[in-house]
Amino acid sequence: MRALIGLMWLLHWLPLPILGRLGKALGTLLYMYMRPRRRITLVNLRMCFPDKTEEERRRIARGHFQAYARSALERGVLWWASEARLKRLIQVEPGVPFDTLNSGPTILLCPHFVCLEIPGIALVLNSDYSVCTIYARQQNKIVDDALLKGRSRFRPVTLLSREKGVKPIIRAMRDGLPFIMLPDMDFGIRDAEFVPFFGVPAATLTATARIAAATGANVVPVITTFLPNYRGWKTTFYPAWKDYPGDDIVAATRRMNAFIEERVREAPSEYFWAHKRFKTRPPGEPDPYRRDAPL
């Protein structure tokens, strides 16, 4: 693993078009040989895009592996490139919402697109803000150390444990730290509701709505996607949601999923399809990822 981190350090000196093409080639190989993850990806795409042809879904799946591998290699640029280089490569649209951030607690909603490491860096590089976020310790200490140093090298980042619940999050937000929230993975039914995602019931954390209700926070979606021709990344700060969450937490969570669906349709291969998004099922529904399930 130390050798891999060293390789990433060496590769980060390459021009981004070369590094990006290397990542795309690696992703093509991973798509061919990582059969279990390829199957998970195709199951998710079949459930979310039943109207697409099998060839269209396989094209998206292959593109996802390419995008994910590319983002993994390009992470070295995020960890070690100069501030000036990163500012040239990260395009922020329409700009950092300073009025919203200055008005009170803020949740930066970052769905699981492959470039999800970049929104926090984009904010830090273009403002005086630091951030807080949930952090799960990596099993490999070398990777864990590299990830922590990479995320906090421009400004300290407050890392919070999921197991400690929402109270530390609320305290950090009230101290003026925007909270980067990744809301769209299946963590089981605890603190979640079955809410449609592309029309399929998906165990979805209600924490975004609950924290917004408890703190009066603005919810600002932030998504980073690749710029064309390997020119870098585009980070989009969307307008803060109005009248959110309202009185119905489940309806607010459905609104969140609907927003994510719209963004996924814009860049389908860049969403994180290799995760078992539908592993938790309503009572009586079968596991779609079981080996004997039809594909």
PDB file of C-alpha atoms in Angstrom:
ATOM      1  CA  MET A   1       0.000   0.000   0.000  1.00  0.00           C
ATOM      2  CA  ARG A   2       2.907   2.329   0.686  1.00  0.00           C
ATOM      3  CA  ALA A   3       4.049   1.687  -2.888  1.00  0.00           C
ATOM      4  CA  LEU A   4       0.595   2.654  -4.188  1.00  0.00           C
ATOM      5  CA  ILE A   5       0.663   5.957  -2.305  1.00  0.00           C
ATOM      6  CA  GLY A   6       4.164   6.555  -3.674  1.00  0.00           C
ATOM      7  CA  LEU A   7       2.927   5.853  -7.197  1.00  0.00           C
ATOM      8  CA  MET A   8       0.078   8.329  -6.753  1.00  0.00           C
ATOM      9  CA  TRP A   9       2.603  10.930  -5.614  1.00  0.00           C
ATOM     10  CA  LEU A  10       4.694  10.354  -8.717  1.00  0.00           C
ATOM     11  CA  LEU A  11       1.676  10.422 -11.027  1.00  0.00           C
ATOM     12  CA  HIS A  12       0.349  13.697  -9.645  1.00  0.00           C
ATOM     13  CA  TRP A  13       3.162  15.526 -11.461  1.00  0.00           C
ATOM     14  CA  LEU A  14       1.746  14.430 -14.814  1.00  0.00           C
ATOM     15  CA  PRO A  15      -0.430  16.801 -16.847  1.00  0.00           C
ATOM     16  CA  LEU A  16      -4.057  16.103 -16.042  1.00  0.00           C
ATOM     17  CA  PRO A  17      -4.967  14.948 -19.597  1.00  0.00           C
ATOM     18  CA  ILE A  18      -2.337  12.189 -19.380  1.00  0.00           C
ATOM     19  CA  LEU A  19      -3.341  11.214 -15.842  1.00  0.00           C
ATOM     20  CA  GLY A  20      -7.019  11.209 -16.792  1.00  0.00           C
ATOM     21  CA  ARG A  21      -6.440   8.952 -19.773  1.00  0.00           C
ATOM     22  CA  LEU A  22      -4.417   6.559 -17.626  1.00  0.00           C
ATOM     23  CA  GLY A  23      -7.332   6.443 -15.192  1.00  0.00           C
ATOM     24  CA  LYS A  24      -9.787   5.759 -17.982  1.00  0.00           C
ATOM     25  CA  ALA A  25      -7.641   2.876 -19.259  1.00  0.00           C
ATOM     26  CA  LEU A  26      -7.360   1.455 -15.750  1.00  0.00           C
ATOM     27  CA  GLY A  27     -11.123   1.709 -15.344  1.00  0.00           C
ATOM     28  CA  THR A  28     -11.657  -0.267 -18.535  1.00  0.00           C
ATOM     29  CA  LEU A  29      -9.525  -3.082 -17.096  1.00  0.00           C
ATOM     30  CA  LEU A  30     -11.345  -2.950 -13.760  1.00  0.00           C
ATOM     31  CA  TYR A  31     -14.684  -3.226 -15.541  1.00  0.00           C
ATOM     32  CA  MET A  32     -13.463  -6.375 -17.259  1.00  0.00           C
ATOM     33  CA  TYR A  33     -12.016  -8.097 -14.186  1.00  0.00           C
ATOM     34  CA  MET A  34     -13.975  -6.852 -11.123  1.00  0.00           C
ATOM     35  CA  ARG A  35     -16.982  -9.039 -11.813  1.00  0.00           C
ATOM     36  CA  PRO A  36     -18.737  -8.721  -8.408  1.00  0.00           C
ATOM     37  CA  ARG A  37     -18.656  -4.903  -8.539  1.00  0.00           C
ATOM     38  CA  ARG A  38     -19.635  -4.937 -12.190  1.00  0.00           C
ATOM     39  CA  ARG A  39     -22.659  -7.062 -11.305  1.00  0.00           C
ATOM     40  CA  ILE A  40     -23.684  -4.688  -8.481  1.00  0.00           C
ATOM     41  CA  THR A  41     -23.367  -1.752 -10.863  1.00  0.00           C
ATOM     42  CA  LEU A  42     -25.483  -3.412 -13.524  1.00  0.00           C
ATOM     43  CA  VAL A  43     -28.144  -4.440 -10.993  1.00  0.00           C
ATOM     44  CA  ASN A  44     -28.418  -0.829  -9.817  1.00  0.00           C
ATOM     45  CA  LEU A  45     -28.635   0.468 -13.365  1.00  0.00           C
ATOM     46  CA  ARG A  46     -31.243  -2.119 -14.290  1.00  0.00           C
ATOM     47  CA  MET A  47     -33.384  -1.061 -11.317  1.00  0.00           C
ATOM     48  CA  CYS A  48     -32.950   2.677 -11.880  1.00  0.00           C
ATOM     49  CA  PHE A  49     -33.098   2.748 -15.684  1.00  0.00           C
ATOM     50  CA  PRO A  50     -35.448  -0.050 -16.755  1.00  0.00           C
ATOM     51  CA  ASP A  51     -36.321   1.842 -19.950  1.00  0.00           C
ATOM     52  CA  LYS A  52     -32.753   1.850 -21.217  1.00  0.00           C
ATOM     53  CA  THR A  53     -31.416  -0.994 -23.304  1.00  0.00           C
ATOM     54  CA  GLU A  54     -28.933  -3.463 -21.868  1.00  0.00           C
ATOM     55  CA  GLU A  55     -26.234  -2.012 -24.103  1.00  0.00           C
ATOM     56  CA  GLU A  56     -26.966   1.501 -22.824  1.00  0.00           C
ATOM     57  CA  ARG A  57     -26.725   0.318 -19.223  1.00  0.00           C
ATOM     58  CA  ARG A  58     -23.456  -1.488 -19.910  1.00  0.00           C
ATOM     59  CA  ARG A  59     -22.087   1.642 -21.548  1.00  0.00           C
ATOM     60  CA  ILE A  60     -22.921   3.660 -18.420  1.00  0.00           C
ATOM     61  CA  ALA A  61     -21.410   0.938 -16.211  1.00  0.00           C
ATOM     62  CA  ARG A  62     -18.173   0.906 -18.196  1.00  0.00           C
ATOM     63  CA  GLY A  63     -18.074   4.688 -18.066  1.00  0.00           C
ATOM     64  CA  HIS A  64     -18.580   4.559 -14.316  1.00  0.00           C
ATOM     65  CA  PHE A  65     -15.581   2.277 -13.794  1.00  0.00           C
ATOM     66  CA  GLN A  66     -13.527   4.599 -15.983  1.00  0.00           C
ATOM     67  CA  ALA A  67     -14.694   7.677 -14.062  1.00  0.00           C
ATOM     68  CA  TYR A  68     -14.081   6.066 -10.685  1.00  0.00           C
ATOM     69  CA  ALA A  69     -10.557   4.902 -11.589  1.00  0.00           C
ATOM     70  CA  ARG A  70      -9.799   8.304 -13.042  1.00  0.00           C
ATOM     71  CA  SER A  71     -10.964  10.052  -9.860  1.00  0.00           C
ATOM     72  CA  ALA A  72      -8.829   7.697  -7.760  1.00  0.00           C
ATOM     73  CA  LEU A  73      -5.655   8.488  -9.702  1.00  0.00           C
ATOM     74  CA  GLU A  74      -6.453  12.199  -9.808  1.00  0.00           C
ATOM     75  CA  ARG A  75      -6.802  12.199  -6.029  1.00  0.00           C
ATOM     76  CA  GLY A  76      -3.024  12.513  -5.907  1.00  0.00           C
ATOM     77  CA  VAL A  77      -3.400  15.927  -7.523  1.00  0.00           C
ATOM     78  CA  LEU A  78      -5.796  16.924  -4.736  1.00  0.00           C
ATOM     79  CA  TRP A  79      -3.410  15.666  -2.073  1.00  0.00           C
ATOM     80  CA  TRP A  80      -0.116  17.113  -3.327  1.00  0.00           C
ATOM     81  CA  ALA A  81      -0.590  19.691  -6.088  1.00  0.00           C
ATOM     82  CA  SER A  82       0.027  23.341  -5.321  1.00  0.00           C
ATOM     83  CA  GLU A  83      -2.797  25.644  -4.364  1.00  0.00           C
ATOM     84  CA  ALA A  84      -2.255  27.602  -7.579  1.00  0.00           C
ATOM     85  CA  ARG A  85      -2.562  24.472  -9.716  1.00  0.00           C
ATOM     86  CA  LEU A  86      -5.744  23.377  -7.971  1.00  0.00           C
ATOM     87  CA  LYS A  87      -7.309  26.795  -8.415  1.00  0.00           C
ATOM     88  CA  ARG A  88      -6.628  26.537 -12.148  1.00  0.00           C
ATOM     89  CA  LEU A  89      -8.176  23.065 -12.339  1.00  0.00           C
ATOM     90  CA  ILE A  90     -11.267  23.548 -10.137  1.00  0.00           C
ATOM     91  CA  GLN A  91     -13.919  25.716 -11.767  1.00  0.00           C
ATOM     92  CA  VAL A  92     -16.531  26.971  -9.274  1.00  0.00           C
ATOM     93  CA  GLU A  93     -20.004  27.838 -10.572  1.00  0.00           C
ATOM     94  CA  PRO A  94     -21.693  30.216 -10.057  1.00  0.00           C
ATOM     95  CA  GLY A  95     -19.459  30.913  -7.046  1.00  0.00           C
ATOM     96  CA  VAL A  96     -19.180  30.270  -3.328  1.00  0.00           C
ATOM     97  CA  PRO A  97     -22.529  31.345  -1.738  1.00  0.00           C
ATOM     98  CA  PHE A  98     -21.037  33.637   0.895  1.00  0.00           C
ATOM     99  CA  ASP A  99     -24.361  35.288   1.772  1.00  0.00           C
ATOM    100  CA  THR A 100     -25.843  31.901   2.624  1.00  0.00           C
ATOM    101  CA  LEU A 101     -22.780  30.705   4.541  1.00  0.00           C
ATOM    102  CA  ASN A 102     -22.641  33.939   6.516  1.00  0.00           C
ATOM    103  CA  SER A 103     -26.339  33.847   7.384  1.00  0.00           C
ATOM    104  CA  GLY A 104     -26.147  30.868   9.746  1.00  0.00           C
ATOM    105  CA  PRO A 105     -25.708  27.085   9.910  1.00  0.00           C
ATOM    106  CA  THR A 106     -25.243  25.453   6.519  1.00  0.00           C
ATOM    107  CA  ILE A 107     -25.401  21.887   5.252  1.00  0.00           C
ATOM    108  CA  LEU A 108     -23.404  21.300   2.081  1.00  0.00           C
ATOM    109  CA  LEU A 109     -25.202  18.350   0.520  1.00  0.00           C
ATOM    110  CA  CYS A 110     -22.717  16.262  -1.497  1.00  0.00           C
ATOM    111  CA  PRO A 111     -24.216  13.154  -3.126  1.00  0.00           C
ATOM    112  CA  HIS A 112     -21.934  10.270  -4.023  1.00  0.00           C
ATOM    113  CA  PHE A 113     -20.482  11.323  -7.335  1.00  0.00           C
ATOM    114  CA  VAL A 114     -16.969  10.065  -8.008  1.00  0.00           C
ATOM    115  CA  CYS A 115     -15.428  13.543  -7.512  1.00  0.00           C
ATOM    116  CA  LEU A 116     -16.922  13.976  -4.028  1.00  0.00           C
ATOM    117  CA  GLU A 117     -13.513  14.832  -2.507  1.00  0.00           C
ATOM    118  CA  ILE A 118     -13.438  18.120  -4.406  1.00  0.00           C
ATOM    119  CA  PRO A 119     -16.365  20.230  -3.050  1.00  0.00           C
ATOM    120  CA  GLY A 120     -14.699  20.734   0.339  1.00  0.00           C
ATOM    121  CA  ILE A 121     -11.404  21.671  -1.310  1.00  0.00           C
ATOM    122  CA  ALA A 122     -13.194  24.063  -3.660  1.00  0.00           C
ATOM    123  CA  LEU A 123     -14.776  25.820  -0.677  1.00  0.00           C
ATOM    124  CA  VAL A 124     -11.535  26.019   1.315  1.00  0.00           C
ATOM    125  CA  LEU A 125      -9.519  27.337  -1.636  1.00  0.00           C
ATOM    126  CA  ASN A 126     -12.037  30.073  -2.397  1.00  0.00           C
ATOM    127  CA  SER A 127     -12.981  31.249   1.098  1.00  0.00           C
ATOM    128  CA  ASP A 128     -11.814  31.499   4.705  1.00  0.00           C
ATOM    129  CA  TYR A 129     -14.141  28.698   5.768  1.00  0.00           C
ATOM    130  CA  SER A 130     -13.167  25.352   7.184  1.00  0.00           C
ATOM    131  CA  VAL A 131     -15.673  22.478   7.250  1.00  0.00           C
ATOM    132  CA  CYS A 132     -16.853  19.559   9.338  1.00  0.00           C
ATOM    133  CA  THR A 133     -17.864  16.162   8.030  1.00  0.00           C
ATOM    134  CA  ILE A 134     -18.441  12.533   9.000  1.00  0.00           C
ATOM    135  CA  TYR A 135     -15.331  10.405   8.726  1.00  0.00           C
ATOM    136  CA  ALA A 136     -14.991   6.632   8.716  1.00  0.00           C
ATOM    137  CA  ARG A 137     -11.463   5.485   9.518  1.00  0.00           C
ATOM    138  CA  GLN A 138      -9.861   3.497   6.711  1.00  0.00           C
ATOM    139  CA  GLN A 139      -8.706  -0.043   7.463  1.00  0.00           C
ATOM    140  CA  ASN A 140      -5.228   0.627   6.091  1.00  0.00           C
ATOM    141  CA  LYS A 141      -3.349   3.157   8.227  1.00  0.00           C
ATOM    142  CA  ILE A 142      -1.169   4.372   5.340  1.00  0.00           C
ATOM    143  CA  VAL A 143      -4.248   5.190   3.257  1.00  0.00           C
ATOM    144  CA  ASP A 144      -5.969   6.685   6.310  1.00  0.00           C
ATOM    145  CA  ASP A 145      -3.019   8.997   7.017  1.00  0.00           C
ATOM    146  CA  ALA A 146      -2.761  10.082   3.375  1.00  0.00           C
ATOM    147  CA  LEU A 147      -6.487  10.783   3.193  1.00  0.00           C
ATOM    148  CA  LEU A 148      -6.500  12.822   6.404  1.00  0.00           C
ATOM    149  CA  LYS A 149      -3.461  14.868   5.396  1.00  0.00           C
ATOM    150  CA  GLY A 150      -4.871  15.439   1.933  1.00  0.00           C
ATOM    151  CA  ARG A 151      -8.203  16.689   3.229  1.00  0.00           C
ATOM    152  CA  SER A 152      -6.744  19.027   5.846  1.00  0.00           C
ATOM    153  CA  ARG A 153      -3.578  20.369   4.218  1.00  0.00           C
ATOM    154  CA  PHE A 154      -4.986  23.836   3.462  1.00  0.00           C
ATOM    155  CA  ARG A 155      -7.075  24.240   6.610  1.00  0.00           C
ATOM    156  CA  PRO A 156      -7.992  22.032   9.575  1.00  0.00           C
ATOM    157  CA  VAL A 157     -11.085  19.882   9.005  1.00  0.00           C
ATOM    158  CA  THR A 158     -13.306  18.784  11.898  1.00  0.00           C
ATOM    159  CA  LEU A 159     -13.951  15.051  11.499  1.00  0.00           C
ATOM    160  CA  LEU A 160     -16.899  13.528  13.314  1.00  0.00           C
ATOM    161  CA  SER A 161     -17.794   9.900  14.008  1.00  0.00           C
ATOM    162  CA  ARG A 162     -21.112   8.593  12.709  1.00  0.00           C
ATOM    163  CA  GLU A 163     -21.489   6.465  15.845  1.00  0.00           C
ATOM    164  CA  LYS A 164     -21.698   9.569  18.078  1.00  0.00           C
ATOM    165  CA  GLY A 165     -24.906  10.739  16.423  1.00  0.00           C
ATOM    166  CA  VAL A 166     -26.006  14.227  15.451  1.00  0.00           C
ATOM    167  CA  LYS A 167     -25.159  16.209  18.606  1.00  0.00           C
ATOM    168  CA  PRO A 168     -21.476  16.814  17.687  1.00  0.00           C
ATOM    169  CA  ILE A 169     -22.599  17.796  14.182  1.00  0.00           C
ATOM    170  CA  ILE A 170     -25.050  20.349  15.529  1.00  0.00           C
ATOM    171  CA  ARG A 171     -22.430  21.789  17.926  1.00  0.00           C
ATOM    172  CA  ALA A 172     -19.905  22.161  15.095  1.00  0.00           C
ATOM    173  CA  MET A 173     -22.478  23.830  12.838  1.00  0.00           C
ATOM    174  CA  ARG A 174     -23.460  26.262  15.577  1.00  0.00           C
ATOM    175  CA  ASP A 175     -19.765  27.104  15.916  1.00  0.00           C
ATOM    176  CA  GLY A 176     -19.861  28.273  12.299  1.00  0.00           C
ATOM    177  CA  LEU A 177     -18.586  25.230  10.408  1.00  0.00           C
ATOM    178  CA  PRO A 178     -20.475  24.204   7.245  1.00  0.00           C
ATOM    179  CA  PHE A 179     -21.314  20.504   7.452  1.00  0.00           C
ATOM    180  CA  ILE A 180     -20.470  18.417   4.382  1.00  0.00           C
ATOM    181  CA  MET A 181     -23.093  15.689   4.266  1.00  0.00           C
ATOM    182  CA  LEU A 182     -23.080  12.589   2.057  1.00  0.00           C
ATOM    183  CA  PRO A 183     -26.701  11.494   2.322  1.00  0.00           C
ATOM    184  CA  ASP A 184     -27.268   8.778  -0.262  1.00  0.00           C
ATOM    185  CA  MET A 185     -25.818   5.449   0.804  1.00  0.00           C
ATOM    186  CA  ASP A 186     -27.628   2.486   2.330  1.00  0.00           C
ATOM    187  CA  PHE A 187     -26.693   2.287   6.029  1.00  0.00           C
ATOM    188  CA  GLY A 188     -29.673   0.120   6.956  1.00  0.00           C
ATOM    189  CA  ILE A 189     -33.060   1.113   8.262  1.00  0.00           C
ATOM    190  CA  ARG A 190     -31.849   2.836  11.448  1.00  0.00           C
ATOM    191  CA  ASP A 191     -32.604   6.586  11.189  1.00  0.00           C
ATOM    192  CA  ALA A 192     -33.832   5.965   7.650  1.00  0.00           C
ATOM    193  CA  GLU A 193     -37.052   5.640   5.699  1.00  0.00           C
ATOM    194  CA  PHE A 194     -37.900   3.775   2.520  1.00  0.00           C
ATOM    195  CA  VAL A 195     -38.045   6.620   0.031  1.00  0.00           C
ATOM    196  CA  PRO A 196     -38.166   6.195  -3.757  1.00  0.00           C
ATOM    197  CA  PHE A 197     -34.903   6.541  -5.648  1.00  0.00           C
ATOM    198  CA  PHE A 198     -35.604   6.308  -9.369  1.00  0.00           C
ATOM    199  CA  GLY A 199     -38.936   4.791  -8.382  1.00  0.00           C
ATOM    200  CA  VAL A 200     -37.399   2.027  -6.241  1.00  0.00           C
ATOM    201  CA  PRO A 201     -37.881   2.047  -2.435  1.00  0.00           C
ATOM    202  CA  ALA A 202     -34.444   2.805  -0.972  1.00  0.00           C
ATOM    203  CA  ALA A 203     -33.440   3.011   2.685  1.00  0.00           C
ATOM    204  CA  THR A 204     -32.525   6.690   2.863  1.00  0.00           C
ATOM    205  CA  LEU A 205     -31.134   8.563   5.861  1.00  0.00           C
ATOM    206  CA  THR A 206     -33.458  11.296   7.068  1.00  0.00           C
ATOM    207  CA  ALA A 207     -30.586  13.090   8.794  1.00  0.00           C
ATOM    208  CA  THR A 208     -30.423  15.939   6.278  1.00  0.00           C
ATOM    209  CA  ALA A 209     -33.989  16.976   7.019  1.00  0.00           C
ATOM    210  CA  ARG A 210     -33.696  16.317  10.767  1.00  0.00           C
ATOM    211  CA  ILE A 211     -30.487  18.332  11.181  1.00  0.00           C
ATOM    212  CA  ALA A 212     -31.873  21.170   9.068  1.00  0.00           C
ATOM    213  CA  ALA A 213     -34.990  21.222  11.242  1.00  0.00           C
ATOM    214  CA  ALA A 214     -32.979  21.193  14.488  1.00  0.00           C
ATOM    215  CA  THR A 215     -30.558  23.941  13.474  1.00  0.00           C
ATOM    216  CA  GLY A 216     -32.519  26.040  11.002  1.00  0.00           C
ATOM    217  CA  ALA A 217     -29.691  25.341   8.558  1.00  0.00           C
ATOM    218  CA  ASN A 218     -29.690  26.229   4.901  1.00  0.00           C
ATOM    219  CA  VAL A 219     -29.199  23.183   2.661  1.00  0.00           C
ATOM    220  CA  VAL A 220     -26.894  23.934  -0.269  1.00  0.00           C
ATOM    221  CA  PRO A 221     -26.306  21.053  -2.708  1.00  0.00           C
ATOM    222  CA  VAL A 222     -22.755  20.902  -4.080  1.00  0.00           C
ATOM    223  CA  ILE A 223     -21.709  18.546  -6.878  1.00  0.00           C
ATOM    224  CA  THR A 224     -18.409  18.207  -8.709  1.00  0.00           C
ATOM    225  CA  THR A 225     -18.206  16.663 -12.179  1.00  0.00           C
ATOM    226  CA  PHE A 226     -15.418  16.348 -14.743  1.00  0.00           C
ATOM    227  CA  LEU A 227     -14.810  19.189 -17.162  1.00  0.00           C
ATOM    228  CA  PRO A 228     -14.584  18.114 -20.825  1.00  0.00           C
ATOM    229  CA  ASN A 229     -11.268  17.177 -22.425  1.00  0.00           C
ATOM    230  CA  TYR A 230      -9.538  16.436 -19.107  1.00  0.00           C
ATOM    231  CA  ARG A 231      -9.393  20.128 -18.208  1.00  0.00           C
ATOM    232  CA  GLY A 232     -10.202  19.608 -14.537  1.00  0.00           C
ATOM    233  CA  TRP A 233     -13.388  19.681 -12.503  1.00  0.00           C
ATOM    234  CA  LYS A 234     -16.506  21.813 -12.206  1.00  0.00           C
ATOM    235  CA  THR A 235     -17.927  22.357  -8.730  1.00  0.00           C
ATOM    236  CA  THR A 236     -21.485  23.675  -8.749  1.00  0.00           C
ATOM    237  CA  PHE A 237     -23.016  25.312  -5.676  1.00  0.00           C
ATOM    238  CA  TYR A 238     -26.777  25.109  -6.193  1.00  0.00           C
ATOM    239  CA  PRO A 239     -29.192  27.603  -4.596  1.00  0.00           C
ATOM    240  CA  ALA A 240     -30.160  26.853  -1.015  1.00  0.00           C
ATOM    241  CA  TRP A 241     -33.437  24.967  -0.851  1.00  0.00           C
ATOM    242  CA  LYS A 242     -36.376  27.121   0.136  1.00  0.00           C
ATOM    243  CA  ASP A 243     -38.907  26.010   2.756  1.00  0.00           C
ATOM    244  CA  TYR A 244     -36.803  22.985   3.671  1.00  0.00           C
ATOM    245  CA  PRO A 245     -37.475  20.666   5.407  1.00  0.00           C
ATOM    246  CA  GLY A 246     -41.040  21.742   6.189  1.00  0.00           C
ATOM    247  CA  ASP A 247     -43.269  19.687   8.477  1.00  0.00           C
ATOM    248  CA  ASP A 248     -42.894  16.309   6.769  1.00  0.00           C
ATOM    249  CA  ILE A 249     -39.465  14.718   7.181  1.00  0.00           C
ATOM    250  CA  VAL A 250     -40.244  11.874   4.767  1.00  0.00           C
ATOM    251  CA  ALA A 251     -41.454  14.296   2.088  1.00  0.00           C
ATOM    252  CA  ALA A 252     -38.286  16.361   2.600  1.00  0.00           C
ATOM    253  CA  THR A 253     -36.175  13.224   2.142  1.00  0.00           C
ATOM    254  CA  ARG A 254     -38.071  12.399  -1.043  1.00  0.00           C
ATOM    255  CA  ARG A 255     -37.342  15.911  -2.275  1.00  0.00           C
ATOM    256  CA  MET A 256     -33.645  15.287  -1.648  1.00  0.00           C
ATOM    257  CA  ASN A 257     -33.686  12.028  -3.600  1.00  0.00           C
ATOM    258  CA  ALA A 258     -35.543  13.676  -6.473  1.00  0.00           C
ATOM    259  CA  PHE A 259     -32.845  16.352  -6.683  1.00  0.00           C
ATOM    260  CA  ILE A 260     -30.115  13.693  -6.743  1.00  0.00           C
ATOM    261  CA  GLU A 261     -31.963  11.825  -9.499  1.00  0.00           C
ATOM    262  CA  GLU A 262     -31.949  14.965 -11.658  1.00  0.00           C
ATOM    263  CA  ARG A 263     -28.203  15.407 -11.221  1.00  0.00           C
ATOM    264  CA  VAL A 264     -27.528  11.719 -11.920  1.00  0.00           C
ATOM    265  CA  ARG A 265     -29.368  11.966 -15.229  1.00  0.00           C
ATOM    266  CA  GLU A 266     -27.021  14.803 -16.194  1.00  0.00           C
ATOM    267  CA  ALA A 267     -23.856  12.735 -15.598  1.00  0.00           C
ATOM    268  CA  PRO A 268     -24.964   9.108 -15.129  1.00  0.00           C
ATOM    269  CA  SER A 269     -21.534   7.483 -15.357  1.00  0.00           C
ATOM    270  CA  GLU A 270     -20.144   9.721 -12.596  1.00  0.00           C
ATOM    271  CA  TYR A 271     -22.577   8.548  -9.912  1.00  0.00           C
ATOM    272  CA  PHE A 272     -21.350   5.853  -7.518  1.00  0.00           C
ATOM    273  CA  TRP A 273     -23.209   2.812  -8.858  1.00  0.00           C
ATOM    274  CA  ALA A 274     -20.847   0.182  -7.408  1.00  0.00           C
ATOM    275  CA  HIS A 275     -22.442   0.538  -3.950  1.00  0.00           C
ATOM    276  CA  LYS A 276     -25.335  -1.747  -2.955  1.00  0.00           C
ATOM    277  CA  ARG A 277     -27.828   1.114  -2.831  1.00  0.00           C
ATOM    278  CA  PHE A 278     -30.814  -1.247  -2.487  1.00  0.00           C
ATOM    279  CA  LYS A 279     -29.399  -3.885  -0.124  1.00  0.00           C
ATOM    280  CA  THR A 280     -31.922  -3.011   2.618  1.00  0.00           C
ATOM    281  CA  ARG A 281     -35.343  -4.031   1.376  1.00  0.00           C
ATOM    282  CA  PRO A 282     -38.888  -3.496   2.639  1.00  0.00           C
ATOM    283  CA  PRO A 283     -40.341  -6.568   4.379  1.00  0.00           C
ATOM    284  CA  GLY A 284     -40.977  -9.375   1.921  1.00  0.00           C
ATOM    285  CA  GLU A 285     -38.877  -7.979  -0.924  1.00  0.00           C
ATOM    286  CA  PRO A 286     -35.948 -10.147  -2.129  1.00  0.00           C
ATOM    287  CA  ASP A 287     -32.302  -9.132  -2.147  1.00  0.00           C
ATOM    288  CA  PRO A 288     -31.636  -7.908  -5.703  1.00  0.00           C
ATOM    289  CA  TYR A 289     -27.906  -8.630  -5.339  1.00  0.00           C
ATOM    290  CA  ARG A 290     -28.159 -12.322  -4.512  1.00  0.00           C
ATOM    291  CA  ARG A 291     -26.216 -14.513  -6.918  1.00  0.00           C
ATOM    292  CA  ASP A 292     -29.255 -16.293  -8.281  1.00  0.00           C
ATOM    293  CA  ALA A 293     -31.137 -13.033  -8.918  1.00  0.00           C
ATOM    294  CA  PRO A 294     -31.751 -12.368 -12.614  1.00  0.00           C
ATOM    295  CA  LEU A 295     -29.588  -9.723 -14.242  1.00  0.00           C
TER     296      LEU A 295
END
